[in-house]
CSV table of C-alpha atoms in Angstrom, one decimal:
chain,number,residue,atom,x,y,z
A,286,GLU,CA,70.2,71.3,124.9
A,287,ALA,CA,66.5,71.7,125.8
A,288,GLY,CA,64.9,74.9,124.5
A,289,VAL,CA,62.4,77.2,126.2
A,290,ALA,CA,59.2,75.3,127.2
A,291,GLN,CA,55.8,76.8,127.3
A,292,SER,CA,52.3,75.5,128.1
A,293,PRO,CA,49.6,75.4,127.2
A,294,ARG,CA,50.2,75.8,123.4
A,295,TYR,CA,46.6,76.9,122.8
A,296,LYS,CA,43.9,78.3,125.0
A,297,ILE,CA,40.3,79.5,124.3
A,298,ILE,CA,38.5,81.4,127.0
A,299,GLU,CA,35.6,83.8,127.3
A,300,LYS,CA,36.0,87.4,128.2
A,301,ARG,CA,36.2,88.1,131.9
A,302,GLN,CA,37.7,84.7,132.6
A,303,SER,CA,41.2,84.2,133.9
A,304,VAL,CA,44.0,82.3,132.3
A,305,ALA,CA,47.6,81.4,133.2
A,306,PHE,CA,50.6,80.6,131.1
A,307,TRP,CA,53.8,78.8,132.2
A,308,CYS,CA,57.3,79.1,130.9
A,309,ASN,CA,60.5,77.2,131.7
A,310,PRO,CA,63.6,78.9,130.3
A,311,ILE,CA,66.8,77.3,129.1
A,312,SER,CA,68.8,76.0,132.1
A,313,GLY,CA,71.2,78.6,133.4
A,314,HIS,CA,69.6,81.6,131.6
A,315,ALA,CA,69.2,84.4,134.1
A,316,THR,CA,66.9,86.7,132.1
A,317,LEU,CA,63.4,85.8,131.2
A,318,TYR,CA,61.0,87.8,129.0
A,319,TRP,CA,57.3,87.7,128.3
A,320,TYR,CA,56.1,89.1,125.0
A,321,GLN,CA,52.7,89.7,123.5
A,322,GLN,CA,52.5,89.3,119.8
A,323,ILE,CA,49.2,90.4,118.1
A,324,LEU,CA,48.6,89.2,114.6
A,325,GLY,CA,50.5,91.3,112.1
A,326,GLN,CA,52.7,93.0,114.7
A,327,GLY,CA,56.1,92.4,116.2
A,328,PRO,CA,56.5,91.0,119.7
A,329,LYS,CA,55.9,93.6,122.5
A,330,LEU,CA,57.7,93.2,125.8
A,331,LEU,CA,55.4,92.8,128.7
A,332,ILE,CA,57.8,92.0,131.5
A,333,GLN,CA,61.5,91.2,131.9
A,334,PHE,CA,63.0,89.3,134.9
A,335,GLN,CA,66.6,89.1,135.9
A,336,ASN,CA,66.8,86.0,138.1
A,337,ASN,CA,63.7,86.5,140.2
A,338,GLY,CA,63.6,90.3,140.1
A,339,VAL,CA,61.6,92.5,137.8
A,340,VAL,CA,63.8,94.6,135.5
A,341,ASP,CA,61.1,96.1,133.3
A,342,ASP,CA,57.3,95.9,133.4
A,343,SER,CA,56.5,99.3,132.0
A,344,GLN,CA,54.2,97.8,129.3
A,345,LEU,CA,52.4,95.3,131.5
A,346,PRO,CA,48.7,96.2,132.0
A,347,LYS,CA,49.0,95.8,135.7
A,348,ASP,CA,45.3,96.1,136.4
A,349,ARG,CA,44.8,92.7,134.7
A,350,PHE,CA,48.2,91.1,134.0
A,351,SER,CA,50.5,89.7,136.6
A,352,ALA,CA,53.7,87.6,136.4
A,353,GLU,CA,56.1,86.0,138.8
A,354,ARG,CA,59.3,84.1,138.6
A,355,LEU,CA,59.7,82.4,141.9
A,356,LYS,CA,63.1,80.9,142.6
A,357,GLY,CA,64.5,82.5,139.5
A,358,VAL,CA,63.7,79.7,137.2
A,359,ASP,CA,60.3,79.1,135.6
A,360,SER,CA,57.7,81.8,135.4
A,361,THR,CA,53.9,82.2,135.2
A,362,LEU,CA,52.0,85.0,133.4
A,363,LYS,CA,48.3,85.5,134.4
A,364,ILE,CA,45.5,87.5,132.9
A,365,GLN,CA,42.5,88.2,135.1
A,366,PRO,CA,40.0,89.2,133.8
A,367,ALA,CA,40.7,88.7,130.1
A,368,LYS,CA,39.4,91.1,127.4
A,369,LEU,CA,38.8,90.5,123.7
A,370,GLU,CA,41.9,92.5,122.8
A,371,ASP,CA,44.1,90.1,124.8
A,372,SER,CA,43.8,87.6,122.0
A,373,ALA,CA,47.4,87.1,120.9
A,374,VAL,CA,50.4,84.8,121.0
A,375,TYR,CA,52.2,85.0,124.3
A,376,LEU,CA,55.9,84.3,123.8
A,377,CYS,CA,58.4,83.5,126.5
A,378,ALA,CA,62.1,84.0,125.8
A,379,SER,CA,65.3,83.7,127.8
A,380,SER,CA,68.9,84.8,127.5
A,381,LEU,CA,72.0,84.1,129.4
A,382,GLY,CA,72.5,87.6,130.7
A,383,ARG,CA,71.1,91.1,130.0
A,384,THR,CA,73.4,92.8,127.6
A,385,ALA,CA,73.4,92.3,123.8
A,386,GLU,CA,72.5,88.7,124.3
A,387,THR,CA,70.7,86.4,121.9
A,388,GLN,CA,67.1,85.7,123.0
A,389,TYR,CA,65.8,82.2,122.6
A,390,PHE,CA,62.0,81.9,122.2
A,391,GLY,CA,59.6,79.3,123.2
A,392,PRO,CA,56.9,78.1,120.9
A,393,GLY,CA,54.3,80.5,122.4
A,394,THR,CA,50.8,80.1,123.8
A,395,ARG,CA,48.1,81.1,121.3
A,396,LEU,CA,45.2,82.8,123.3
A,397,LEU,CA,41.8,83.4,121.9
A,398,VAL,CA,39.3,85.4,124.0
A,399,LEU,CA,35.7,85.1,122.9
B,63,ARG,CA,57.5,108.3,115.5
B,64,LYS,CA,57.8,104.6,116.3
B,65,GLU,CA,61.0,103.4,118.0
B,66,VAL,CA,61.7,100.8,115.4
B,67,GLU,CA,60.0,101.0,111.9
B,68,GLN,CA,59.9,98.5,109.1
B,69,ASP,CA,58.1,98.3,105.8
B,70,PRO,CA,55.6,95.4,106.5
B,71,GLY,CA,55.7,94.4,102.8
B,72,PRO,CA,55.0,91.8,101.5
B,73,PHE,CA,58.0,91.7,99.3
B,74,ASN,CA,57.3,89.1,96.5
B,75,VAL,CA,60.5,88.2,94.7
B,76,PRO,CA,61.4,85.4,92.2
B,77,GLU,CA,63.8,82.7,93.3
B,78,GLY,CA,67.4,83.8,92.7
B,79,ALA,CA,66.6,87.5,93.2
B,80,THR,CA,68.4,89.8,95.6
B,81,VAL,CA,66.2,91.6,98.1
B,82,ALA,CA,67.0,94.2,100.7
B,83,PHE,CA,65.1,95.4,103.8
B,84,ASN,CA,65.7,98.5,105.9
B,85,CYS,CA,64.8,99.2,109.4
B,86,THR,CA,65.0,102.6,111.0
B,87,TYR,CA,65.3,103.3,114.7
B,88,SER,CA,64.6,106.5,116.6
B,89,ASN,CA,67.1,106.4,119.6
B,90,SER,CA,70.6,107.4,118.5
B,91,ALA,CA,72.0,105.9,121.7
B,92,SER,CA,70.9,102.3,120.8
B,93,GLN,CA,73.8,100.0,120.7
B,94,SER,CA,72.7,96.5,119.9
B,95,PHE,CA,70.9,95.4,116.7
B,96,PHE,CA,69.6,92.1,115.4
B,97,TRP,CA,67.7,90.5,112.7
B,98,TYR,CA,65.3,87.7,113.7
B,99,ARG,CA,63.4,85.4,111.3
B,100,GLN,CA,59.9,84.3,112.1
B,101,ASP,CA,58.1,81.6,110.1
B,102,CYS,CA,54.3,81.5,110.0
B,103,ARG,CA,52.9,80.4,113.3
B,104,LYS,CA,56.4,79.8,114.7
B,105,GLU,CA,58.5,81.6,117.3
B,106,PRO,CA,61.2,84.2,116.2
B,107,LYS,CA,64.7,82.9,115.8
B,108,LEU,CA,67.9,84.9,115.6
B,109,LEU,CA,69.2,85.3,112.1
B,110,MET,CA,72.1,87.5,112.7
B,111,SER,CA,73.5,90.2,114.9
B,112,VAL,CA,74.4,93.5,113.3
B,113,TYR,CA,77.8,94.9,114.1
B,114,SER,CA,79.2,98.4,113.3
B,115,SER,CA,81.5,96.8,110.7
B,116,GLY,CA,78.7,94.9,109.1
B,117,ASN,CA,78.1,91.2,109.2
B,118,GLU,CA,77.9,88.5,106.5
B,119,ASP,CA,76.7,85.0,106.8
B,120,GLY,CA,76.5,83.1,103.5
B,121,ARG,CA,73.8,84.8,101.4
B,122,PHE,CA,72.9,87.2,104.2
B,123,THR,CA,74.5,90.5,104.8
B,124,ALA,CA,73.5,92.9,107.6
B,125,GLN,CA,74.7,96.5,107.8
B,126,LEU,CA,74.4,99.4,110.3
B,127,ASN,CA,74.3,103.0,109.4
B,128,ARG,CA,74.5,105.0,112.6
B,129,ALA,CA,74.4,108.4,110.9
B,130,SER,CA,71.1,107.7,109.3
B,131,GLN,CA,69.9,105.4,112.1
B,132,TYR,CA,69.0,102.4,110.1
B,133,ILE,CA,70.0,98.8,109.7
B,134,SER,CA,69.7,96.7,106.6
B,135,LEU,CA,69.4,93.1,105.6
B,136,LEU,CA,70.4,91.9,102.1
B,137,ILE,CA,69.5,88.4,100.9
B,138,ARG,CA,71.3,87.2,97.8
B,139,ASP,CA,70.1,84.3,95.6
B,140,SER,CA,66.8,84.0,97.3
B,141,LYS,CA,65.5,80.5,98.0
B,142,LEU,CA,61.9,79.4,98.5
B,143,SER,CA,62.9,78.6,102.1
B,144,ASP,CA,63.7,82.2,102.7
B,145,SER,CA,60.0,83.0,102.8
B,146,ALA,CA,59.3,84.3,106.3
B,147,THR,CA,58.9,87.5,108.3
B,148,TYR,CA,62.1,89.3,109.1
B,149,LEU,CA,62.0,91.2,112.4
B,150,CYS,CA,64.4,94.1,113.2
B,151,VAL,CA,65.3,94.3,116.9
B,152,VAL,CA,67.0,97.3,118.6
B,153,ASN,CA,68.0,97.6,122.2
B,154,SER,CA,66.6,100.4,124.2
B,155,PRO,CA,69.5,102.0,126.1
B,156,SER,CA,67.4,102.8,129.1
B,157,GLY,CA,69.6,100.8,131.5
B,158,THR,CA,67.3,97.7,131.4
B,159,TYR,CA,68.5,96.5,128.0
B,160,LYS,CA,65.0,96.2,126.7
B,161,TYR,CA,64.7,95.0,123.1
B,162,ILE,CA,62.3,96.7,120.8
B,163,PHE,CA,60.9,94.7,117.9
B,164,GLY,CA,59.8,96.1,114.6
B,165,THR,CA,56.5,94.9,113.1
B,166,GLY,CA,58.5,92.7,110.7
B,167,THR,CA,58.8,92.6,106.9
B,168,ARG,CA,57.1,89.8,105.1
B,169,LEU,CA,59.1,88.1,102.3
B,170,LYS,CA,57.7,85.7,99.8
B,171,VAL,CA,60.0,84.0,97.4
B,172,LEU,CA,58.2,82.7,94.3
B,173,ALA,CA,59.1,79.7,92.2
């Protein structure tokens, strides 16, 4: 079974530039999560989708971050404009449903903002 | 107080040793608990779920103490390959089933 796919794997940009990350979850998984993991910290949930609807985006900095999951399958996370403190690994995860489910993570996109 | 707290370590233990980590959580209504393992520069992967009755998988044992609001992970007969960061995950019972990750505990098993 194919896992969660993410691209790109690495991205280096300058501050104030924009960047987009893509995620394709495991086939059939209704719930998709985007996490930000800063070095030395645990993953922090940015946004959670159930099919193509947003379930939780309380920790998403909406002035600069946006995400969508059109058609309830793959998803895009965008940062515009980027700040130095956005340097982190952006992890996408998916799970079959919403309750007490195992989350499967993609390899992540490592972002460096200069 | 953080929602989920872990000792970041590192825990340096010799091969064959037994090591235990604790993780405390603040919301007494939390219902689902997990331990994930994260290798350096890799994604987190589920190690085991933590049930009320405890859970054992080979050398790994996870326990839940609801009264004191913590979960624990015990690793017996440590192997070099156990070196990783162990992330505690607790669900936030806010209706959206948001999972809160701890900062992780680093384990290094020494030869």
